[in-house]
Amino acid sequence: MKTNTICVQGGYTPGNGEPRQIPIIQSTTFKYDTSEDMGKLFDLEAEGYFYTRLQNPTNDFVAAKIAQLEGGTAAMLTSSGQAANFFALFNICGAGDHIVASSSIYGGTFNLLSVTMKRMGIDVTFVDADASVEELNKAFKPNTKAVFGETIANPALTVLDIEKFAKLAHDHGVVFIIDNTFATPVNCRPIEWGADIVTHSTTKYMDGHGAGVGGAIVDSGNFDWMAYADKYPGLCSPDESYHGVTYVKDFGNEKAFITKCTAQLMRDLGSVQSPQNAFLLNLGLESLHVRMKRHCENGLAVADYLSKHPKVSYVNYASLPGNKYYNLAQKYFPDGGCGVVSFGLKGGRDAAEIFMKNLKIAAIETHVADARTCCLNPATSTHRQMTDKQLEEAGVPAELIRMSCGIEDKEDLIADIDQALAKCEG
Ligand SMILES: *Cc1c(COP(=O)(O)O)cnc(C)c1O
């Protein structure tokens, strides 16, 4: 099936007389006839459901659709994008380990790595993703367990050279994890370019309507864990908390990562997505392919308009000719990447404030990648914990405005921007 069809029909195939739409299984628990039946589930000897903190059928249908969309072998939903990135990394990293991450990533993930995971004893080296391979090689240590980046970084809108990063990670015998939130599998499928694990904040385009916070992790099934068994003992040696299950041996490369992540991290940390939210997420997925087209069309039109406006000092939109990442964008997402455009005004931070205040269609929101156009100044909101130097490094200078173009009419969006810019000084 092609992407457009998977968006609509993937993950769930009802049998004769069964519900056409994915049913919301609003149940914390599942009933069994014998303790023996249930025991097999606890020992991971049989597949099935016993408690929604670990698995729920609604979530699994939706996760299966996302796995299909990304071209992966297994997937799971999490309560948020933050949980997805944390689980994806923590599933293979522990105290004493090290991660190499692009410095151009979402502020929440930057904090997760630089503050919270550091407190757990996991070290991180942030790299300039555009640096040469020789330079990037220097970031690796014997205890490096993962390389992390974002397809299109939020909010810097830098484009990751996925093939370069996949090769870099694999040359060091390390897993490459990529957050594909902004591009979505409609526009880019990182697994086809060598990514091992793909994560999502489904809160964004996948949900698409600002209805439910959520996340997803997809495994490509391609990483050969046993070839690096010393590096990934959690996957390659027995788990005593499950009577000696060895994830790679018992579930194969296709399912080992997601099974371990569910069995250990969901069990112990419990960041499960509610089945209600999974249902809403699926409604979003059903139109993802249609919406992404419009988001990209509007994004390009707005970026083009802004780039010609005398009060605008710069525009970042990878699919706009002349952008630093234009060639990478054409390679990885020729049909467009996302609807998010960022730009600076010649009047700096003050002009940004006046501009945003005067917008009538575009609302000021922390949110992004939504059907409704919204905007934000990251330096005073999502990234306010960062110093000016860190903001520069993250590609988010203090005056930057991030505008997430929705699926309204592009002429209305441009007219709104035009009248708000008219209120700003030179
Ligand atoms: C929003 C976002 C996250 C965090 O997701 P939540 O669902 O808000 O927890 C992670 N990565 C990227 C790229 C994001 O845009």
Short mmCIF file of N, CA and C in Angstrom, two decimals, residues 82 85-86 89 99-102 105-120 122-126 148-149:
data_model
loop_
_atom_site.label_atom_id
_atom_site.label_comp_id
_atom_site.label_asym_id
_atom_site.label_seq_id
_atom_site.Cartn_x
_atom_site.Cartn_y
_atom_site.Cartn_z
N GLN A 82 7.92 13.79 24.38
CA GLN A 82 9.02 13.76 25.35
C GLN A 82 9.26 12.33 25.82
N ASN A 85 10.97 10.20 23.04
CA ASN A 85 12.43 10.38 22.91
C ASN A 85 13.18 9.84 24.12
N PHE A 86 12.61 10.06 25.31
CA PHE A 86 13.27 9.54 26.51
C PHE A 86 13.32 8.01 26.47
N LEU A 89 15.79 6.51 23.91
CA LEU A 89 17.19 6.60 24.34
C LEU A 89 17.45 5.74 25.58
N ILE A 99 25.72 9.81 24.69
CA ILE A 99 24.91 10.03 23.48
C ILE A 99 25.53 11.17 22.68
N VAL A 100 25.54 11.03 21.36
CA VAL A 100 25.93 12.14 20.48
C VAL A 100 24.63 12.70 19.88
N ALA A 101 24.39 13.98 20.08
CA ALA A 101 23.15 14.57 19.58
C ALA A 101 23.43 15.84 18.80
N SER A 102 22.62 16.06 17.79
CA SER A 102 22.68 17.33 17.07
C SER A 102 22.29 18.43 18.06
N ILE A 105 18.04 20.85 17.98
CA ILE A 105 16.89 19.99 18.26
C ILE A 105 15.88 20.77 19.10
N TYR A 106 14.73 20.16 19.29
CA TYR A 106 13.65 20.73 20.09
C TYR A 106 14.14 21.08 21.49
N GLY A 107 13.70 22.23 22.01
CA GLY A 107 14.16 22.69 23.34
C GLY A 107 13.90 21.68 24.45
N GLY A 108 12.77 21.02 24.40
CA GLY A 108 12.43 20.03 25.42
C GLY A 108 13.38 18.85 25.39
N THR A 109 13.78 18.45 24.20
CA THR A 109 14.71 17.32 24.06
C THR A 109 16.12 17.75 24.49
N PHE A 110 16.46 18.97 24.16
CA PHE A 110 17.76 19.52 24.58
C PHE A 110 17.86 19.48 26.10
N ASN A 111 16.80 19.91 26.78
CA ASN A 111 16.77 19.87 28.24
C ASN A 111 16.80 18.45 28.79
N LEU A 112 16.01 17.58 28.16
CA LEU A 112 15.96 16.18 28.57
C LEU A 112 17.38 15.60 28.59
N LEU A 113 18.13 15.88 27.52
CA LEU A 113 19.48 15.33 27.40
C LEU A 113 20.47 16.04 28.31
N SER A 114 20.41 17.38 28.30
CA SER A 114 21.47 18.13 28.97
C SER A 114 21.24 18.26 30.48
N VAL A 115 20.02 18.08 30.94
CA VAL A 115 19.75 18.23 32.38
C VAL A 115 19.30 16.91 33.00
N THR A 116 18.15 16.41 32.56
CA THR A 116 17.54 15.28 33.27
C THR A 116 18.30 13.98 33.04
N MET A 117 18.66 13.67 31.80
CA MET A 117 19.38 12.43 31.57
C MET A 117 20.81 12.52 32.11
N LYS A 118 21.35 13.72 32.12
CA LYS A 118 22.67 13.92 32.72
C LYS A 118 22.62 13.55 34.21
N ARG A 119 21.51 13.93 34.88
CA ARG A 119 21.35 13.60 36.29
C ARG A 119 21.27 12.09 36.50
N MET A 120 20.88 11.37 35.46
CA MET A 120 20.82 9.91 35.56
C MET A 120 22.17 9.29 35.23
N ILE A 122 23.86 9.85 32.36
CA ILE A 122 24.04 9.66 30.91
C ILE A 122 24.57 10.96 30.33
N ASP A 123 25.72 10.85 29.71
CA ASP A 123 26.43 12.03 29.21
C ASP A 123 26.03 12.30 27.76
N VAL A 124 26.07 13.56 27.37
CA VAL A 124 25.72 13.90 25.99
C VAL A 124 26.77 14.85 25.42
N THR A 125 27.10 14.67 24.15
CA THR A 125 27.91 15.65 23.42
C THR A 125 27.04 16.19 22.30
N PHE A 126 26.82 17.51 22.32
CA PHE A 126 26.06 18.14 21.25
C PHE A 126 27.01 18.51 20.12
N PHE A 148 21.60 10.99 17.91
CA PHE A 148 20.24 11.53 17.88
C PHE A 148 20.16 12.83 17.08
N GLY A 149 19.11 12.96 16.28
CA GLY A 149 18.88 14.22 15.55
C GLY A 149 17.42 14.32 15.13
#
